[in-house]
mmCIF file of C-alpha atoms in Angstrom:
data_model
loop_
_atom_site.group_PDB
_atom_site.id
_atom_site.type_symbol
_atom_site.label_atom_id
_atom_site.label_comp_id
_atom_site.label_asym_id
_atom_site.label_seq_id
_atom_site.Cartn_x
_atom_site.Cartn_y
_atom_site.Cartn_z
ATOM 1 C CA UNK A 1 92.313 91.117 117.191
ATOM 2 C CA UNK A 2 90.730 92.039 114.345
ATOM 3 C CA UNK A 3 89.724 88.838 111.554
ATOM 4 C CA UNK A 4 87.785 88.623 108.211
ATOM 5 C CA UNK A 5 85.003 86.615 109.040
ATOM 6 C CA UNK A 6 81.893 85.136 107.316
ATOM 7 C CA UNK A 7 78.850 83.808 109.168
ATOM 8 C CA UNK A 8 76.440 82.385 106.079
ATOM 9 C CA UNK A 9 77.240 81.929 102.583
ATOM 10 C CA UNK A 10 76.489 84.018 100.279
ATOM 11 C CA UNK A 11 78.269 87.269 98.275
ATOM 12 C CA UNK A 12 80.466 89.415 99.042
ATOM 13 C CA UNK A 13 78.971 91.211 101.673
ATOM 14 C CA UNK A 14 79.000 88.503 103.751
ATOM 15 C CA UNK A 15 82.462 89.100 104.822
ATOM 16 C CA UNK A 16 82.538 91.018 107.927
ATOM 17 C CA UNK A 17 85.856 92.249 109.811
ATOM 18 C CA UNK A 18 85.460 92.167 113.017
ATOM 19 C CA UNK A 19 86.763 91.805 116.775
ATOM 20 C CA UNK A 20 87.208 88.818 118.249
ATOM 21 C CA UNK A 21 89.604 87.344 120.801
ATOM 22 C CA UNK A 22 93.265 86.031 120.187
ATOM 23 C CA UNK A 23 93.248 82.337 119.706
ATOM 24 C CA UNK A 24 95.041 80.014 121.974
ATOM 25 C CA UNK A 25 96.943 77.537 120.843
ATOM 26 C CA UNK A 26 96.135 73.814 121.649
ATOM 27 C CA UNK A 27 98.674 70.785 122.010
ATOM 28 C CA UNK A 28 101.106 70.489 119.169
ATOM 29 C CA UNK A 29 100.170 73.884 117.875
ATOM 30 C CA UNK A 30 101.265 77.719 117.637
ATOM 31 C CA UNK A 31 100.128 80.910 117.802
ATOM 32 C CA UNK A 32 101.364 82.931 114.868
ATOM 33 C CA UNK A 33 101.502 86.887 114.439
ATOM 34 C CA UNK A 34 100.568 86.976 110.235
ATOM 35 C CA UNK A 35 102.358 89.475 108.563
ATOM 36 C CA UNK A 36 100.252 88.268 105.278
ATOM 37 C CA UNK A 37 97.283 85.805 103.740
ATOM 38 C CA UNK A 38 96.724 85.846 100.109
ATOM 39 C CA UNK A 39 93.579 86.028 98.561
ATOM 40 C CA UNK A 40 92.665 82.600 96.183
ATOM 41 C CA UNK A 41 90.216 82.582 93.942
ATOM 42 C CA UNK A 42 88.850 79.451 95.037
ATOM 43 C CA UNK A 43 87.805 81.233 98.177
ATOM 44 C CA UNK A 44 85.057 83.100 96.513
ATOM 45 C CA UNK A 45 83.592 79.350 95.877
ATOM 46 C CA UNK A 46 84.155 78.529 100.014
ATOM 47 C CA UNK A 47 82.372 81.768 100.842
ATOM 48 C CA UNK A 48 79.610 81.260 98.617
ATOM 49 C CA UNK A 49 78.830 77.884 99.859
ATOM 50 C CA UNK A 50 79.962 76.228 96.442
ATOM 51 C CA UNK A 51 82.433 73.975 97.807
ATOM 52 C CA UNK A 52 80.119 73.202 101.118
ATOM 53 C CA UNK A 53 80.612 69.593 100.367
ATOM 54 C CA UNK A 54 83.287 69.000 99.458
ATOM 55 C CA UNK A 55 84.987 71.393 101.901
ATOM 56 C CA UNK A 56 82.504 71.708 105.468
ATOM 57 C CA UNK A 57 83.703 74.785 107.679
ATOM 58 C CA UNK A 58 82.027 75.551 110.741
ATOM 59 C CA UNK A 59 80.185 79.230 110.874
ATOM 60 C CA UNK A 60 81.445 81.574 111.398
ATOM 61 C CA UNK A 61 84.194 81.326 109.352
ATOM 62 C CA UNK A 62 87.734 83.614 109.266
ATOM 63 C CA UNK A 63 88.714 83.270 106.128
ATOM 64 C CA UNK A 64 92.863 83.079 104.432
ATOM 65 C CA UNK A 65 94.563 79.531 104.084
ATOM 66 C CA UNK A 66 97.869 80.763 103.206
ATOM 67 C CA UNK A 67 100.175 82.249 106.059
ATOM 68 C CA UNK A 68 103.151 84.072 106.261
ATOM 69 C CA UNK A 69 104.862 84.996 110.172
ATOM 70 C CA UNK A 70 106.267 84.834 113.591
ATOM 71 C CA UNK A 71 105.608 82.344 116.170
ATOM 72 C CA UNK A 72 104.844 84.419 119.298
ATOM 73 C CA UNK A 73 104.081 81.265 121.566
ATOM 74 C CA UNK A 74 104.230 77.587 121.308
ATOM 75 C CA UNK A 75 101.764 75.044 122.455
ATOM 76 C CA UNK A 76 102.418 72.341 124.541
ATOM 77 C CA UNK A 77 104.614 69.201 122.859
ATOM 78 C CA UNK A 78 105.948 71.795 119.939
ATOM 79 C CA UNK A 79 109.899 71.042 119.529
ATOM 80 C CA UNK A 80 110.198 71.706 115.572
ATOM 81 C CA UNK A 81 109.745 75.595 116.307
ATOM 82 C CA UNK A 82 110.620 78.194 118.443
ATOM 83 C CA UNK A 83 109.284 81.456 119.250
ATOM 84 C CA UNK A 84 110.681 84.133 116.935
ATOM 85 C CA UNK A 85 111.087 81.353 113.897
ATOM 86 C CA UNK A 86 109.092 83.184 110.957
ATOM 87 C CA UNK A 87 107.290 80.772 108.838
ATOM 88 C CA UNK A 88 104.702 79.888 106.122
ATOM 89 C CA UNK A 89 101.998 77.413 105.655
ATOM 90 C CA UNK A 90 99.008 76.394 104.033
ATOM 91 C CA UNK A 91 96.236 76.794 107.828
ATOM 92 C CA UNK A 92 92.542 77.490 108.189
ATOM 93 C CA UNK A 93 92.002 81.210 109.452
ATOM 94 C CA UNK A 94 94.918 83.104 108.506
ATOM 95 C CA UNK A 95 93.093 86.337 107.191
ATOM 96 C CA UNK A 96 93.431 88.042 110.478
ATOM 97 C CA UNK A 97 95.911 90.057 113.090
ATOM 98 C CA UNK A 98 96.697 86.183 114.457
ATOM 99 C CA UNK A 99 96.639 82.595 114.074
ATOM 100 C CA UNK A 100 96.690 79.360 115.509
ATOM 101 C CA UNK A 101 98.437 76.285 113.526
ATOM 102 C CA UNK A 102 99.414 72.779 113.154
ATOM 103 C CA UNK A 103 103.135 72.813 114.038
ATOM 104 C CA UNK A 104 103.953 70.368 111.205
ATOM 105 C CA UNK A 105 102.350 72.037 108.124
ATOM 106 C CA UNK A 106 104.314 74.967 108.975
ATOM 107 C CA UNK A 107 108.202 75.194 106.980
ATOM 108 C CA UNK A 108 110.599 78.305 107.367
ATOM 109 C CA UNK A 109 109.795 81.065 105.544
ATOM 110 C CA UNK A 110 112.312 81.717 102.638
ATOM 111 C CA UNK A 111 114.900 84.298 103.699
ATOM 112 C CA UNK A 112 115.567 85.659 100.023
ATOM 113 C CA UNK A 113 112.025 87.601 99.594
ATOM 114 C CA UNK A 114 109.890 89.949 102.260
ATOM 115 C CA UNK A 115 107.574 87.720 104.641
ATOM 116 C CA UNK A 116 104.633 88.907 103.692
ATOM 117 C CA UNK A 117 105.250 87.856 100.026
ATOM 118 C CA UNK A 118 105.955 84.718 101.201
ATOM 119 C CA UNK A 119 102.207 84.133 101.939
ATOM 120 C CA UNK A 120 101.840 83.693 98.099
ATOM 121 C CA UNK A 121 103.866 80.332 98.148
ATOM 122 C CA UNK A 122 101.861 77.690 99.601
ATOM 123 C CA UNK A 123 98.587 77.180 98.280
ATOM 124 C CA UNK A 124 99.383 78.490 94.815
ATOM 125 C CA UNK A 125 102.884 76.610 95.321
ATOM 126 C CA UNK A 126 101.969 73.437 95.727
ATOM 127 C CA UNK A 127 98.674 73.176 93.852
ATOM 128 C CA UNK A 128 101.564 73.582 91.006
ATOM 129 C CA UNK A 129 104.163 71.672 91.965
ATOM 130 C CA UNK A 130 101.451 68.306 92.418
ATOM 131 C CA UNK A 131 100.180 69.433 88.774
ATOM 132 C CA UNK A 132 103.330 69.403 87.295
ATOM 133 C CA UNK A 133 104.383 66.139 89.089
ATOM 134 C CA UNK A 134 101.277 64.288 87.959
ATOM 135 C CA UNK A 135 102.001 65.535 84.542
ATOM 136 C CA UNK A 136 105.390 63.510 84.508
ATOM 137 C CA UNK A 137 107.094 65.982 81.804
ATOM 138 C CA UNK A 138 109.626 64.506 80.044
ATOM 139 C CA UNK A 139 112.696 67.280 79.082
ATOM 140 C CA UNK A 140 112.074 68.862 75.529
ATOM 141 C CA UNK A 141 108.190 68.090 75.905
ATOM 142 C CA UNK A 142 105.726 70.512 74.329
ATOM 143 C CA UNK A 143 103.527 71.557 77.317
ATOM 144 C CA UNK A 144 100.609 73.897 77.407
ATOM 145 C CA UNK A 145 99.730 75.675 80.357
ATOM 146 C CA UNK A 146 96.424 76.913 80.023
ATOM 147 C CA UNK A 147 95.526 79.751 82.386
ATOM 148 C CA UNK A 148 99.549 80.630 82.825
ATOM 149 C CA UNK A 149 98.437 84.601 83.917
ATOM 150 C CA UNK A 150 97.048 83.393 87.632
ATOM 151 C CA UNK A 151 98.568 82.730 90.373
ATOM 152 C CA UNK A 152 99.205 78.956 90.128
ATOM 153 C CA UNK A 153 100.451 79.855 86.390
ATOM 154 C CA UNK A 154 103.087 81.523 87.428
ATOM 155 C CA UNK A 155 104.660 78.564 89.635
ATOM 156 C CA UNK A 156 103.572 76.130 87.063
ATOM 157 C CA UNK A 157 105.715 77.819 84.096
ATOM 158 C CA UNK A 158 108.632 78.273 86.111
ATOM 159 C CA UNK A 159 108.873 74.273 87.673
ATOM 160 C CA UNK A 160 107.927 73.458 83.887
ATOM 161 C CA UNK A 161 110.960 75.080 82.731
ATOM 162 C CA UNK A 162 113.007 73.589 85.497
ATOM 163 C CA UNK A 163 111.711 70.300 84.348
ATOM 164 C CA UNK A 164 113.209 70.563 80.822
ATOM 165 C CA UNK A 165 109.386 70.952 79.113
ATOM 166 C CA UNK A 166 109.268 73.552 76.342
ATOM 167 C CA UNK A 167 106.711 75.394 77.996
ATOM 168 C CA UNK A 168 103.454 77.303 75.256
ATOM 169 C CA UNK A 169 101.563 79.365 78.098
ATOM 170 C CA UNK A 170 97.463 81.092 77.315
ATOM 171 C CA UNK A 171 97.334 84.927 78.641
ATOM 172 C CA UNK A 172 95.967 87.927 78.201
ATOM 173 C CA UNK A 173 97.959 90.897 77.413
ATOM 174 C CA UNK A 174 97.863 92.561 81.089
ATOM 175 C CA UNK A 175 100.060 89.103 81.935
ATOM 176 C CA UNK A 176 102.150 88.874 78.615
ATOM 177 C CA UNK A 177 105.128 90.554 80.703
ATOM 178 C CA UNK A 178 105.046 88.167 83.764
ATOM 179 C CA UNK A 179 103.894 85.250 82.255
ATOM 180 C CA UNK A 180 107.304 86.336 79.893
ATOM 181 C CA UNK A 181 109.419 86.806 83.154
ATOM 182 C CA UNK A 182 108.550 82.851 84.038
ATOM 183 C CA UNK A 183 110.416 81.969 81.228
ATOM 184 C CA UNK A 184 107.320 80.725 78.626
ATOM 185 C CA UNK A 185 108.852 80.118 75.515
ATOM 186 C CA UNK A 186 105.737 81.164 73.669
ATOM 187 C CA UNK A 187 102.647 82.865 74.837
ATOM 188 C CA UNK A 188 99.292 83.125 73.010
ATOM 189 C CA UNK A 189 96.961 85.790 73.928
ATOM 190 C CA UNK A 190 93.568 84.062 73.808
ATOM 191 C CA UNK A 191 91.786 87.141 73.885
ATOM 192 C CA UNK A 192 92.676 87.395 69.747
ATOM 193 C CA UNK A 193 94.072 84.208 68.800
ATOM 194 C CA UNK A 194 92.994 80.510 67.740
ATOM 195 C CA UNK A 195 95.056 78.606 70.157
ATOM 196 C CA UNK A 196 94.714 75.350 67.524
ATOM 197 C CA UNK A 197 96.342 77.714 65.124
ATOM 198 C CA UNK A 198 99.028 79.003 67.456
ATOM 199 C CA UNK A 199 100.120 75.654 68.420
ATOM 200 C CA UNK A 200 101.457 74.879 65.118
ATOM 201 C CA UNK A 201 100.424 71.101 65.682
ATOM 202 C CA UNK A 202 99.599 69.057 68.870
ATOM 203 C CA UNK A 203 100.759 69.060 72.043
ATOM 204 C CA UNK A 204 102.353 66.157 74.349
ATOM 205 C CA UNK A 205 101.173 67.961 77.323
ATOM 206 C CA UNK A 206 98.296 70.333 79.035
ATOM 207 C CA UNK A 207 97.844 71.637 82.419
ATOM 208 C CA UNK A 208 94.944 73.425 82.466
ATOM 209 C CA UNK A 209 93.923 76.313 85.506
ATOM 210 C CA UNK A 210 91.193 77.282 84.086
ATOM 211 C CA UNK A 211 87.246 76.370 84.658
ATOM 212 C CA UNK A 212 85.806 75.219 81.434
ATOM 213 C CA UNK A 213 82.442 74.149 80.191
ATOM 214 C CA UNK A 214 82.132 70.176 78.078
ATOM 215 C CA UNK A 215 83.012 72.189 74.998
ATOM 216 C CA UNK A 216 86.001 74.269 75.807
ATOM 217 C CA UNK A 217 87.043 71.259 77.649
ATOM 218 C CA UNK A 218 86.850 68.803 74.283
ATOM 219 C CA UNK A 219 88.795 71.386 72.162
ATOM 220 C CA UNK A 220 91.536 71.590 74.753
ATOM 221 C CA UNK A 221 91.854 67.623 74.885
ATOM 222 C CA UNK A 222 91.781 67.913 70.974
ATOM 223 C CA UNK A 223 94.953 69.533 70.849
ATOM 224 C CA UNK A 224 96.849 66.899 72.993
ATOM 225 C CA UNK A 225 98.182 64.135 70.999
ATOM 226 C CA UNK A 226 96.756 60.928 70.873
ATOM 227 C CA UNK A 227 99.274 59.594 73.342
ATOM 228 C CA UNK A 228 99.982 62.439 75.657
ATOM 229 C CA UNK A 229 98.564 63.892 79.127
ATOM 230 C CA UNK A 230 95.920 65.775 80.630
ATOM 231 C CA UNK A 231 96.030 67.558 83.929
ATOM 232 C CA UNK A 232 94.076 69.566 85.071
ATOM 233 C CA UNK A 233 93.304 71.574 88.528
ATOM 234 C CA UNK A 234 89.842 72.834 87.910
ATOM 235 C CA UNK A 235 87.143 70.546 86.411
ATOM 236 C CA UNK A 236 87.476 67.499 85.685
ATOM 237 C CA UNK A 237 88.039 66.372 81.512
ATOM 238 C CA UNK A 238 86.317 63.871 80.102
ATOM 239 C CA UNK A 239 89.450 62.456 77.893
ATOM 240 C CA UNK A 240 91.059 59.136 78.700
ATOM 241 C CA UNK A 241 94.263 60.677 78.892
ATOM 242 C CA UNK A 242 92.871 63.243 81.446
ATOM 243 C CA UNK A 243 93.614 63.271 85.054
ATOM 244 C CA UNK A 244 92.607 66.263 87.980
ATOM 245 C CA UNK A 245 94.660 67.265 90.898
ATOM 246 C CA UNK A 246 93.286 68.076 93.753
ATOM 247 C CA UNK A 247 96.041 69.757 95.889
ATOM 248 C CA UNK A 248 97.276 68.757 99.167
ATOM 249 C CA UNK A 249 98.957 70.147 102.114
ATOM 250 C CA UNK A 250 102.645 68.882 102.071
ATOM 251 C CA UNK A 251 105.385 70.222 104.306
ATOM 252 C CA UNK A 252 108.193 68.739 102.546
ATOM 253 C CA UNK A 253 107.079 69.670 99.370
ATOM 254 C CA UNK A 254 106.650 72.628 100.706
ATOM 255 C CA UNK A 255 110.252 72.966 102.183
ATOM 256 C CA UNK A 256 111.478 72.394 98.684
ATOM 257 C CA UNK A 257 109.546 75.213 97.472
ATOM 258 C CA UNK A 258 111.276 77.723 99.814
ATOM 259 C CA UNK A 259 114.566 76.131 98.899
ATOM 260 C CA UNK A 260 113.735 76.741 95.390
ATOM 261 C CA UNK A 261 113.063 80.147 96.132
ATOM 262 C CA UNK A 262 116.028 80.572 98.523
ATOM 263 C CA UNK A 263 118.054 79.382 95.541
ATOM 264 C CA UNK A 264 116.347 82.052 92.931
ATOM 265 C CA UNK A 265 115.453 79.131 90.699
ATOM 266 C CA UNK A 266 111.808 80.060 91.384
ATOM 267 C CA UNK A 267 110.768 83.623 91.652
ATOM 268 C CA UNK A 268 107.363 84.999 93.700
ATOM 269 C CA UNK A 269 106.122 87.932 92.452
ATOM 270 C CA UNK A 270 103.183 89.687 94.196
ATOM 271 C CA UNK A 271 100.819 91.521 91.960
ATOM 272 C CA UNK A 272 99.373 93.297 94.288
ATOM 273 C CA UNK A 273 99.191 94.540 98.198
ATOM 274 C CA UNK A 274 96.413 95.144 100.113
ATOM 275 C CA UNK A 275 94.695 95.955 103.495
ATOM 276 C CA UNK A 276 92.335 93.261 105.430
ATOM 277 C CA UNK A 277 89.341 95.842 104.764
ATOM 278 C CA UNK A 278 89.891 95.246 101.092
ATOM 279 C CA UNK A 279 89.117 91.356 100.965
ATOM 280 C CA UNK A 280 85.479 91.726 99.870
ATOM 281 C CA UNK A 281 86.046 94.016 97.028
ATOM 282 C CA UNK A 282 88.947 91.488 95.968
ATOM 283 C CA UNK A 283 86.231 88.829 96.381
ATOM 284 C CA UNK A 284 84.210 91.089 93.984
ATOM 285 C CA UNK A 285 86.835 91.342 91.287
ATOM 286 C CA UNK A 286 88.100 87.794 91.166
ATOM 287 C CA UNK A 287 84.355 87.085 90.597
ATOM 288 C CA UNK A 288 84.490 90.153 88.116
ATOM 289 C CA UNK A 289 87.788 88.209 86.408
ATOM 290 C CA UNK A 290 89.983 91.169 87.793
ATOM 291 C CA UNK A 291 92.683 89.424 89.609
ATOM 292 C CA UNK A 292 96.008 88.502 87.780
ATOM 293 C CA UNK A 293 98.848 86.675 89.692
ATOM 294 C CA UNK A 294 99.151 86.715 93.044
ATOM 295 C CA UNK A 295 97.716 88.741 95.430
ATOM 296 C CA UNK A 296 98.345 89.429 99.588
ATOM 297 C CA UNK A 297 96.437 90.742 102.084
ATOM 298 C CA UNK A 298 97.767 92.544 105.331
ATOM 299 C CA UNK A 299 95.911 92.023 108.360
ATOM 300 C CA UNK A 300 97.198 95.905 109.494
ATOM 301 C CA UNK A 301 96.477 98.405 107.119
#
């Protein structure tokens, strides 16, 4: 089967797609045919060896944590599944032709959108749905989402809204429209405006999804009032009202995602579409600042 692979750190060209033999799967997993991964930015830090403690892989490496497919064969002790049941999950080694799995982090795929859209829901999914937990909104809350254009932004508008919070969302103009579509109540394009002077006043809330230096992260914590909240799913913010999220893989939650999508209260949009030979140059352009939203990769071309 053919699998995008690294075997050092490093850049781009480091990511090789190659041959190598189907995986078997073990007790209490399965062996899934992907229909799609998604690409995540924060897999340009795993290849590059930024995250090398906090994350250790084994070398080589096949890259893709989010899955979207059909169970072609079960291992032994697997009664939550069958063969034929498509699902999605957040796995190691899902940017290939197929994958092996933990039977338990896997949920039903949502039967209201193509499969291989699906693969943009769980990483992206839940890394918002834990942010805008922690941030405990409170209906009628003025919440800024900083980052709102990428592809955590868009889930983290839409639950936002769901949760009552008057939702302020920072993009640039090629994500006005989408970032529009998740139901932001106002959007300011930081590319030509003072977000202090947008804002019209403080804020009770931020959820930021962006990496900032000590500065940019003191004038975002400056525009939170006094008594308000913090959360963040990049760097951490020095503020005393600050907290970070660092996401975890959550079947239930992410059962309730699918529902939510099932139920068209939440809406995936894919950005973009693209072959398993394209990963490096996507690797490239999220490094570039390129990618907007979410973006899926097909291990056929």
């Amino acid at each position: 089967m053919r699998a995008a692979r690294i075997h050092q750190h490093g850049d781009a060209t480091v990511i090789r797609i190659e041959e190598i033999a189907r995986p078997v799967p073990a007790m209490g997993e399965v062996l899934i045919e992907v229909a799609a991964t998604s690409f995540n930015p924060i897999e340009v830090a795993l290849r590059s060896g930024a995250l090398r403690d906090l994350v250790p892989v084994t070398l080589p490496l096949t890259l893709g944590w989010d899955v979207a497919g059909t169970i072609v064969e079960l291992g032994e002790g697997v009664r939550a599944h069958s063969v034929g049941d498509q699902v999605i999950g957040w796995i190691d080694g899902a940017a290939a032709e197929f994958a092996v799995a933990d039977a338990a982090v896997l949920v039903t795929a949502p039967a209201a959108i193509p499969l291989a859209d699906a693969a943009a829901l769980p990483l992206a999914g839940l890394t918002a749905w834990q942010a805008v937990e922690r941030a405990r909104l409170v209906p009628g809350e003025r919440l800024l989402v900083n980052g709102a254009g990428g592809g955590i932004g868009g889930f983290v508008v839409q639950l936002a809204k769901r949760a009552g919070a008057h939702v302020i969302a920072t993009a640039s103009p090629r994500s006005r429209q989408a970032v529009q579509r998740y139901g932001a109540d106002l959007i300011v394009d930081y590319t030509t405006s003072s977000l202090g002077d947008a804002l019209g006043g403080q804020v009770d809330v931020v959820l930021n999804l962006v990496g900032l230096d000590e500065p940019r992260s003191a004038a975002l914590a400056a525009l939170v009032r006094r008594d308000g909240r913090i959360v963040s799913v990049t760097n951490e913010i020095k503020a005393p009202i600050a907290t970070r999220v660092v996401a975890r893989n959550d079947s239930a939650q992410l059962a309730e995602l699918v529902a939510l999508v099932d139920s068209g209260t939440i809406t995936v949009e894919v950005s973009e579409r693209h072959p398993l030979s394209a990963l490096p140059t996507l690797h490239r352009r999220s490094e570039a600042g390129g990618i907007r939203g979410k973006v899926v990769v097909l291990p056929v071309a």
